[in-house]
Amino acid sequence: MNLAINNASLLFATALVGIALIVVYKEKLGLGKDILIGVVRAVIQLVAVGFLLGYVFNLNNIIVTLALVLVIIFNASFNAGKKSNGISNAFKISFIAILTATSLTLVVLLLSGAVLFIPSQVIPISGMIASNSMIAIGICYRNLNAKFKDQRQQVLEKLALGANLKQASITIVRDSIRSGMLPTIESAKTIGIVSLPGMMSGLMFAGVDPTYAIKYQIMVTFMLLSTTSIASVMASYMAYKEFYTESKQLKN
Amino acid sequence: MEAPLLKTTNLEFEVDGKTILKGITLTIEKGDFLTITGPSGSGKSTLLKIIASMLSPTEGKLCYQNKPVEEYEPTDYRKEVSYCFQTATLFGETVKDNLTFPYDIRNQPFNEKKALSALKSVGLGKEYLTKSVHALSGGEKQRVALIRNILFMPKVLLLDEVTSALDEENQTIIRSLIRNLNQEQGITIVWVTHNTVEIQSSNRIVHLVNGEMEEPK
């Protein structure tokens, strides 16, 4: 492997943070504190996760691996839930959606042989799936909130005509699913032209032949399309009901 | 004696600690043409929305055909007690999208002949069916919205100042349609209005002041 990074080179790389801080200071953006907190948190979190993953990879235990996957899903659900802006049961909905998306996608990858059931493969892949599901669900929540606000009168009109909750909300739900899936679809269109994504770049950094690295990236692209669609559909279909009362009235 | 079609008993409605409606006891008989009047903010629209099951009262009871409204499936109830908003909001792209909606929610095929005849009854020609909703005037939108409510005849039609923003010509068209629905089809009408002509065409008037009811004898 031709990986050349060491502690000294990392220390030099902090100069890059300095550039961000100079921009923030010169332009009076008031983000200096956030950048410093962000940098300190990133370093602490990554160091901790580095040691933890090293331990888990060496341990190679099914239960510990699955427990870590569950922790990843829990954290992703917690963060997606925080972006719900008041949607009831957002954590529960996010957890069910991310758990399903991660499990289904992972099972397909394992069955196809694309991924082996070893911690060094299952854990990073689960992290990628859960993180993309989390982002897709966050977008769905934002879209649901915005559309239920903008189209409130239309929804009320439909309810008044005797529509059930699904009939009154279906255009909003579909729009929300579309918005959750769109970034992944758009990114798939420009992959390799604009971006050389993480998985592929990581493998090439580690010295893997690019023609082999792309196979993994193709797998990741397909995997993310599947996972964001499952997560967006499940979260949107579960969350829209939370905009109504038990008497099938639109909440204020 | 037959039970009233709709009956409210001591209805109260509060929002953020503010009383909007207080002690509303009202019976509405089948075939009634009732107008609800009163100054702005007196709770007329809130009362109508409660009757439509679009809002739930804080206290009190609402019965439909002698059964508490909560015992009905809201979607079934709203198909029978149909509420028409003050400012019509059409959805979709065309007039047809709006007129197919009542069929879609009943899982029935769209009856174009009936829709065209309904459009004609409010002075809109068949070319309106494919018109964009964005190309309609306020009066035309209100007429389309009203048709949406009556393509499948409800038992009660609740009208919330539906003519208040319209010109004289549109008001006359809608009034004539409503009168016809009541007199010839036997539809019970509950109409919130300030308009003297509309008040005069009713057989009962309820006056609301500060959320309380005054029904003239």
Coordinates of C-alpha atoms in Angstrom, one line a residue:
Chain A
M1 CA 0.0 0.0 0.0
N2 CA 1.3 3.5 -0.8
L3 CA -0.5 5.3 2.0
A4 CA 1.9 8.1 3.1
I5 CA 0.0 10.0 5.7
N6 CA 1.6 10.4 9.1
N7 CA 1.1 12.6 12.2
A8 CA 3.4 15.3 10.9
S9 CA 1.6 15.6 7.6
L10 CA -1.7 15.8 9.4
L11 CA -0.3 18.6 11.5
F12 CA 0.6 20.5 8.3
A13 CA -2.9 19.8 7.0
T14 CA -4.3 21.9 9.9
A15 CA -3.1 24.9 7.9
L16 CA -6.1 24.2 5.7
V17 CA -8.4 24.9 8.7
G18 CA -6.4 28.1 9.1
I19 CA -7.5 29.2 5.6
A20 CA -11.2 28.6 6.5
L21 CA -10.7 30.6 9.7
I22 CA -9.0 33.5 7.8
V23 CA -12.0 33.7 5.4
V24 CA -14.4 33.6 8.3
Y25 CA -12.5 36.3 10.2
K26 CA -12.0 38.6 7.1
E27 CA -15.7 38.3 6.0
K28 CA -17.0 38.7 9.5
L29 CA -19.1 35.5 9.1
G30 CA -19.2 34.7 12.9
L31 CA -18.5 31.0 12.2
G32 CA -15.0 30.8 13.9
K33 CA -16.4 29.1 17.0
D34 CA -18.4 26.6 14.9
I35 CA -15.3 25.7 12.8
L36 CA -13.2 25.1 15.9
I37 CA -15.9 23.0 17.6
G38 CA -16.3 21.1 14.3
V39 CA -12.6 20.4 13.9
V40 CA -12.1 19.3 17.6
R41 CA -15.2 17.1 17.4
A42 CA -14.1 15.6 14.1
V43 CA -10.7 14.7 15.4
I44 CA -12.0 13.3 18.7
Q45 CA -14.8 11.3 17.1
L46 CA -12.6 9.9 14.3
V47 CA -9.8 9.0 16.7
A48 CA -12.3 7.2 19.0
V49 CA -14.0 5.4 16.0
G50 CA -10.6 4.5 14.6
F51 CA -9.6 2.7 17.8
L52 CA -13.1 1.2 18.2
L53 CA -13.2 -0.2 14.6
G54 CA -9.6 -1.5 15.0
Y55 CA -10.8 -3.4 18.1
V56 CA -14.0 -4.7 16.4
F57 CA -12.3 -5.7 13.2
N58 CA -9.8 -7.8 15.2
L59 CA -12.5 -9.3 17.4
N60 CA -14.5 -10.4 14.3
N61 CA -17.5 -11.3 16.3
I62 CA -21.0 -11.5 14.7
I63 CA -22.9 -10.1 17.7
V64 CA -20.5 -7.2 18.2
T65 CA -20.6 -6.4 14.5
L66 CA -24.4 -6.4 14.4
A67 CA -24.5 -4.3 17.7
L68 CA -22.3 -1.7 16.0
V69 CA -24.5 -1.7 12.9
L70 CA -27.5 -1.1 15.2
V71 CA -25.7 1.8 17.0
I72 CA -25.0 3.3 13.5
I73 CA -28.7 3.0 12.6
F74 CA -29.8 4.4 16.0
N75 CA -27.6 7.4 15.6
A76 CA -28.7 8.0 12.0
S77 CA -32.4 7.8 13.1
F78 CA -31.8 10.2 16.0
N79 CA -30.2 12.7 13.6
A80 CA -32.9 12.3 10.9
G81 CA -35.6 12.7 13.7
K82 CA -34.0 15.9 14.8
K83 CA -34.5 17.3 11.3
S84 CA -38.2 16.6 11.4
N85 CA -39.1 20.0 12.7
G86 CA -41.9 18.8 15.0
I87 CA -43.2 15.7 13.1
S88 CA -44.5 13.4 15.9
N89 CA -42.8 10.0 16.2
A90 CA -40.0 11.1 13.8
F91 CA -37.4 9.0 15.6
K92 CA -39.6 5.9 15.5
I93 CA -40.4 6.5 11.8
S94 CA -36.7 7.2 10.9
F95 CA -35.6 4.1 12.9
I96 CA -38.0 1.7 11.1
A97 CA -37.1 3.2 7.7
I98 CA -33.4 3.2 8.2
L99 CA -33.4 -0.3 9.7
T100 CA -35.4 -1.7 6.8
A101 CA -33.4 0.1 4.2
T102 CA -30.1 -1.0 5.7
S103 CA -31.2 -4.6 6.3
L104 CA -32.7 -5.1 2.9
T105 CA -29.8 -3.6 1.0
L106 CA -27.2 -5.4 3.1
V107 CA -28.9 -8.7 2.7
V108 CA -28.9 -8.3 -1.1
L109 CA -25.2 -7.4 -1.1
L110 CA -24.3 -10.3 1.2
L111 CA -26.3 -12.8 -0.8
S112 CA -24.8 -11.6 -4.1
G113 CA -21.4 -12.0 -2.6
A114 CA -20.5 -8.3 -3.3
V115 CA -19.8 -7.8 0.4
L116 CA -18.5 -10.4 2.9
F117 CA -19.9 -10.8 6.4
I118 CA -16.8 -9.5 8.0
P119 CA -16.7 -6.4 10.3
S120 CA -14.3 -4.5 8.0
Q121 CA -16.9 -4.7 5.2
V122 CA -20.3 -4.8 6.9
I123 CA -19.7 -1.9 9.2
P124 CA -18.4 0.7 6.6
I125 CA -21.1 -0.3 4.2
S126 CA -23.8 -0.1 6.8
G127 CA -22.5 3.4 7.7
M128 CA -22.8 4.5 4.1
I129 CA -26.3 3.1 3.8
A130 CA -27.5 4.5 7.1
S131 CA -26.0 7.9 6.4
N132 CA -27.5 8.2 3.0
S133 CA -30.9 7.0 4.3
M134 CA -30.6 9.7 7.0
I135 CA -30.0 12.4 4.5
A136 CA -32.8 11.3 2.3
I137 CA -35.2 11.1 5.2
G138 CA -34.2 14.5 6.4
I139 CA -35.0 15.9 2.9
C140 CA -38.4 14.1 2.9
Y141 CA -39.3 15.6 6.3
R142 CA -38.3 19.1 5.1
N143 CA -40.4 18.6 2.0
L144 CA -43.4 17.3 3.9
N145 CA -43.3 20.2 6.3
A146 CA -43.0 22.7 3.5
K147 CA -45.7 21.2 1.3
F148 CA -48.2 20.7 4.1
K149 CA -47.8 24.4 4.9
D150 CA -47.9 25.6 1.2
Q151 CA -50.7 23.3 0.1
R152 CA -52.7 23.4 3.4
Q153 CA -55.8 24.8 1.7
Q154 CA -55.8 22.2 -1.0
V155 CA -55.5 19.4 1.6
L156 CA -58.4 20.9 3.5
E157 CA -60.5 21.1 0.4
K158 CA -59.8 17.5 -0.3
L159 CA -60.7 16.4 3.2
A160 CA -63.9 18.5 3.1
L161 CA -64.9 16.6 -0.1
G162 CA -64.5 13.3 1.8
A163 CA -61.0 12.2 0.8
N164 CA -59.2 9.9 3.2
L165 CA -55.8 10.9 4.5
K166 CA -53.9 9.1 1.7
Q167 CA -56.1 10.7 -1.0
A168 CA -55.7 14.1 0.5
S169 CA -51.9 13.8 0.8
I170 CA -50.8 11.6 -2.0
T171 CA -49.4 14.4 -4.2
I172 CA -47.4 15.7 -1.3
V173 CA -46.1 12.2 -0.3
R174 CA -45.0 11.5 -3.9
D175 CA -43.3 14.9 -4.1
S176 CA -41.5 14.2 -0.8
I177 CA -40.3 10.7 -2.0
R178 CA -39.1 12.3 -5.2
S179 CA -37.1 15.0 -3.3
G180 CA -35.5 12.3 -1.0
M181 CA -34.4 10.2 -4.0
L182 CA -33.3 13.0 -6.3
P183 CA -29.9 13.9 -4.9
T184 CA -28.8 10.2 -5.2
I185 CA -30.1 10.0 -8.8
E186 CA -28.5 13.3 -9.7
S187 CA -25.2 12.2 -8.2
A188 CA -25.4 8.9 -10.1
K189 CA -25.6 10.8 -13.3
T190 CA -22.4 12.8 -12.7
I191 CA -20.4 10.1 -11.0
G192 CA -17.0 9.7 -12.5
I193 CA -17.5 12.9 -14.5
V194 CA -17.7 15.4 -11.7
S195 CA -16.9 13.4 -8.6
L196 CA -14.7 10.4 -7.9
P197 CA -16.7 9.2 -4.8
G198 CA -15.4 8.0 -1.5
M199 CA -15.4 4.3 -2.0
M200 CA -13.6 4.4 -5.3
S201 CA -11.1 7.1 -4.2
G202 CA -10.4 5.2 -1.0
L203 CA -9.6 2.0 -2.9
M204 CA -7.4 3.9 -5.4
F205 CA -5.6 5.6 -2.5
A206 CA -4.9 2.2 -1.1
G207 CA -3.3 1.2 -4.4
V208 CA -6.1 -0.8 -5.9
D209 CA -6.4 -0.8 -9.7
P210 CA -9.0 1.8 -10.8
T211 CA -10.7 -0.7 -13.0
Y212 CA -11.3 -2.9 -9.9
A213 CA -12.2 0.1 -7.8
I214 CA -15.0 1.1 -10.1
K215 CA -16.7 -2.2 -9.6
Y216 CA -17.1 -1.3 -5.9
Q217 CA -18.3 2.1 -6.8
I218 CA -20.9 0.7 -9.2
M219 CA -22.1 -1.5 -6.4
V220 CA -22.2 1.5 -4.0
T221 CA -24.2 3.6 -6.6
F222 CA -26.8 0.8 -7.0
M223 CA -26.9 0.3 -3.2
L224 CA -27.5 4.0 -2.5
L225 CA -30.3 4.1 -5.2
S226 CA -32.0 1.2 -3.4
T227 CA -31.5 2.5 0.1
T228 CA -32.6 6.0 -0.5
S229 CA -35.7 4.8 -2.3
I230 CA -36.6 2.4 0.5
A231 CA -35.9 5.0 3.2
S232 CA -37.8 7.8 1.4
V233 CA -40.9 5.7 0.6
M234 CA -41.1 4.3 4.1
A235 CA -40.5 7.6 5.9
S236 CA -42.8 9.6 3.7
Y237 CA -45.7 7.1 3.9
M238 CA -45.3 6.8 7.7
A239 CA -44.8 10.5 8.4
Y240 CA -47.7 12.1 6.4
K241 CA -50.2 10.6 8.8
E242 CA -48.6 12.6 11.6
F243 CA -49.9 15.8 10.0
Y244 CA -53.5 14.7 11.0
T245 CA -55.4 14.3 14.2
E246 CA -57.2 11.1 15.1
S247 CA -60.4 12.6 13.8
K248 CA -58.7 12.9 10.4
Q249 CA -58.4 16.7 10.6
L250 CA -55.3 18.6 9.6
K251 CA -53.2 19.6 12.6
N252 CA -52.5 23.3 13.0
Chain B
M1 CA -91.5 12.9 15.7
E2 CA -88.5 12.5 13.3
A3 CA -85.1 13.3 14.9
P4 CA -83.4 16.4 13.5
L5 CA -80.8 15.9 10.7
L6 CA -78.1 17.7 12.7
K7 CA -78.1 18.8 16.3
T8 CA -75.5 20.7 18.3
T9 CA -75.7 20.7 22.1
N10 CA -73.8 23.3 24.1
L11 CA -71.0 23.4 21.6
E12 CA -67.9 25.3 22.8
F13 CA -64.7 26.0 21.0
E14 CA -61.6 27.5 22.5
V15 CA -58.2 28.2 20.9
D16 CA -55.2 29.3 22.9
G17 CA -57.5 30.0 25.9
K18 CA -59.7 32.3 23.8
T19 CA -63.4 31.3 23.6
I20 CA -64.6 31.4 20.0
L21 CA -68.0 29.6 20.5
K22 CA -70.0 29.3 23.6
G23 CA -73.2 27.2 24.4
I24 CA -74.3 26.7 20.8
T25 CA -77.4 24.6 20.8
L26 CA -78.9 24.3 17.3
T27 CA -81.1 21.9 15.5
I28 CA -81.2 21.6 11.7
E29 CA -84.0 19.8 10.1
K30 CA -84.0 18.0 6.8
G31 CA -84.7 20.4 4.0
D32 CA -83.8 23.5 6.1
F33 CA -82.4 26.6 4.4
L34 CA -80.5 28.1 7.3
T35 CA -78.4 31.2 7.2
I36 CA -75.9 32.1 9.9
T37 CA -75.1 35.7 10.2
G38 CA -73.1 37.9 12.5
P39 CA -70.2 40.3 12.7
S40 CA -66.7 39.3 11.7
G41 CA -65.0 37.1 14.3
S42 CA -68.3 36.0 15.8
G43 CA -67.4 32.4 15.2
K44 CA -69.6 31.7 12.1
S45 CA -66.9 29.9 10.1
T46 CA -65.7 28.0 13.2
L47 CA -69.3 26.7 13.8
L48 CA -69.6 25.6 10.1
K49 CA -66.2 23.9 10.3
I50 CA -67.2 22.0 13.4
I51 CA -70.5 20.9 11.7
A52 CA -68.3 19.8 8.7
S53 CA -66.1 17.8 11.1
M54 CA -63.1 19.8 9.9
L55 CA -62.7 20.9 13.6
S56 CA -63.6 19.2 16.8
P57 CA -65.4 21.2 19.5
T58 CA -63.7 21.7 22.8
E59 CA -67.0 20.9 24.7
G60 CA -70.5 19.8 23.7
K61 CA -72.0 17.4 21.2
L62 CA -72.7 17.3 17.5
C63 CA -75.2 14.6 16.4
Y64 CA -76.0 13.7 12.8
Q65 CA -79.1 11.6 12.2
N66 CA -79.4 11.1 16.0
K67 CA -75.8 9.7 16.3
P68 CA -72.7 11.5 17.6
V69 CA -70.5 12.5 14.7
E70 CA -67.5 10.8 16.3
E71 CA -69.2 7.5 15.6
Y72 CA -69.2 8.1 11.8
E73 CA -66.1 7.5 9.7
P74 CA -65.1 11.1 9.0
T75 CA -64.6 10.5 5.3
D76 CA -68.2 9.1 5.0
Y77 CA -69.7 11.9 7.1
R78 CA -67.9 14.6 5.0
K79 CA -69.3 13.1 1.8
E80 CA -72.8 13.6 3.2
V81 CA -72.2 16.9 5.0
S82 CA -70.2 18.8 2.4
Y83 CA -68.3 22.0 3.2
C84 CA -67.6 24.6 0.6
F85 CA -64.8 27.2 1.5
Q86 CA -65.1 30.9 1.3
T87 CA -62.2 31.2 -1.2
A88 CA -62.1 28.3 -3.6
T89 CA -58.7 26.6 -4.0
L90 CA -58.6 24.3 -7.0
F91 CA -56.0 21.6 -7.3
G92 CA -54.2 19.8 -10.1
E93 CA -53.8 21.5 -13.5
T94 CA -57.2 21.6 -15.2
V95 CA -60.9 21.9 -14.2
K96 CA -61.2 18.2 -15.1
D97 CA -58.6 17.3 -12.4
N98 CA -61.0 18.9 -9.9
L99 CA -64.1 17.2 -11.2
T100 CA -62.6 13.8 -11.4
F101 CA -61.5 14.0 -7.8
P102 CA -65.0 13.2 -6.3
Y103 CA -65.1 10.1 -8.5
D104 CA -61.5 9.1 -7.7
I105 CA -62.1 9.1 -3.9
R106 CA -65.2 6.9 -4.4
N107 CA -63.3 4.6 -6.8
Q108 CA -65.8 5.3 -9.5
P109 CA -65.2 6.1 -13.2
F110 CA -65.5 9.7 -14.2
N111 CA -68.9 10.6 -15.6
E112 CA -68.0 13.3 -18.1
K113 CA -71.6 13.8 -19.2
K114 CA -72.7 14.6 -15.7
A115 CA -69.7 16.9 -15.2
L116 CA -70.5 18.8 -18.3
S117 CA -74.1 19.2 -17.4
A118 CA -73.0 20.4 -13.9
L119 CA -70.7 23.0 -15.5
K120 CA -73.6 24.1 -17.7
S121 CA -75.8 24.6 -14.7
V122 CA -73.5 27.2 -13.4
G123 CA -73.1 28.9 -16.8
L124 CA -69.7 27.3 -17.8
G125 CA -69.5 25.7 -21.3
K126 CA -67.9 22.3 -22.1
E127 CA -64.7 24.0 -23.1
Y128 CA -64.1 24.7 -19.4
L129 CA -63.5 21.1 -18.7
T130 CA -60.0 21.1 -20.1
K131 CA -59.2 24.7 -19.1
S132 CA -56.2 25.3 -16.8
V133 CA -57.2 26.2 -13.3
H134 CA -54.8 29.2 -13.5
A135 CA -56.8 30.7 -16.4
L136 CA -60.1 31.0 -14.4
S137 CA -61.4 34.1 -12.7
G138 CA -62.3 34.0 -9.0
G139 CA -66.0 33.6 -9.8
E140 CA -65.3 30.7 -12.2
K141 CA -63.1 29.0 -9.6
Q142 CA -65.8 29.3 -7.0
R143 CA -68.4 27.8 -9.4
V144 CA -66.1 24.9 -10.2
A145 CA -65.4 24.4 -6.5
L146 CA -69.2 24.3 -5.8
I147 CA -69.7 21.7 -8.6
R148 CA -67.0 19.6 -6.9
N149 CA -69.2 19.5 -3.8
I150 CA -72.4 18.5 -5.6
L151 CA -71.3 16.0 -8.3
F152 CA -72.4 13.4 -5.8
M153 CA -75.3 15.1 -4.0
P154 CA -74.6 15.6 -0.3
K155 CA -77.4 15.6 2.3
V156 CA -76.2 18.9 3.7
L157 CA -74.3 21.6 2.0
L158 CA -72.4 24.0 4.2
L159 CA -71.5 27.2 2.5
D160 CA -69.0 29.6 4.0
E161 CA -69.5 33.0 2.5
V162 CA -69.1 31.5 -0.9
T163 CA -70.3 34.6 -2.8
S164 CA -68.6 37.3 -0.7
A165 CA -65.7 37.9 -3.1
L166 CA -67.8 37.6 -6.3
D167 CA -69.4 40.1 -8.7
E168 CA -73.1 40.4 -9.0
E169 CA -73.4 38.1 -12.0
N170 CA -71.5 35.3 -10.3
Q171 CA -73.5 35.8 -7.1
T172 CA -76.8 35.5 -9.0
I173 CA -75.6 32.2 -10.7
I174 CA -74.6 30.6 -7.4
R175 CA -77.7 31.8 -5.5
S176 CA -79.9 30.4 -8.1
L177 CA -78.1 27.0 -8.0
I178 CA -78.3 26.9 -4.2
R179 CA -82.0 27.7 -4.2
N180 CA -82.6 25.0 -6.8
L181 CA -80.6 22.4 -4.8
N182 CA -82.7 23.2 -1.7
Q183 CA -86.2 23.5 -3.3
E184 CA -86.0 20.9 -6.0
Q185 CA -83.5 18.4 -4.7
G186 CA -84.3 18.7 -1.0
I187 CA -80.6 19.4 0.0
T188 CA -80.3 21.0 3.4
I189 CA -78.4 24.3 3.2
V190 CA -76.5 26.0 6.0
W191 CA -75.1 29.2 4.6
V192 CA -72.8 31.7 6.4
T193 CA -73.5 35.0 4.8
H194 CA -73.8 38.8 5.2
N195 CA -75.8 39.2 2.0
T196 CA -79.3 40.5 2.5
V197 CA -80.7 38.7 -0.6
E198 CA -79.2 35.4 0.6
I199 CA -80.5 35.9 4.1
Q200 CA -84.0 36.6 2.8
S201 CA -84.1 33.4 0.7
S202 CA -83.5 31.3 3.8
N203 CA -86.3 29.9 6.0
R204 CA -84.3 30.3 9.3
I205 CA -81.7 32.8 10.5
V206 CA -79.2 32.2 13.2
H207 CA -77.3 35.3 14.5
L208 CA -74.0 34.9 16.2
V209 CA -72.5 37.6 18.4
N210 CA -69.2 37.0 20.2
G211 CA -69.5 33.2 19.8
E212 CA -73.1 33.1 21.3
M213 CA -76.2 32.4 19.4
E214 CA -79.3 34.6 19.0
E215 CA -82.0 33.0 16.9
P216 CA -84.8 35.4 16.1
K217 CA -88.3 34.0 16.8

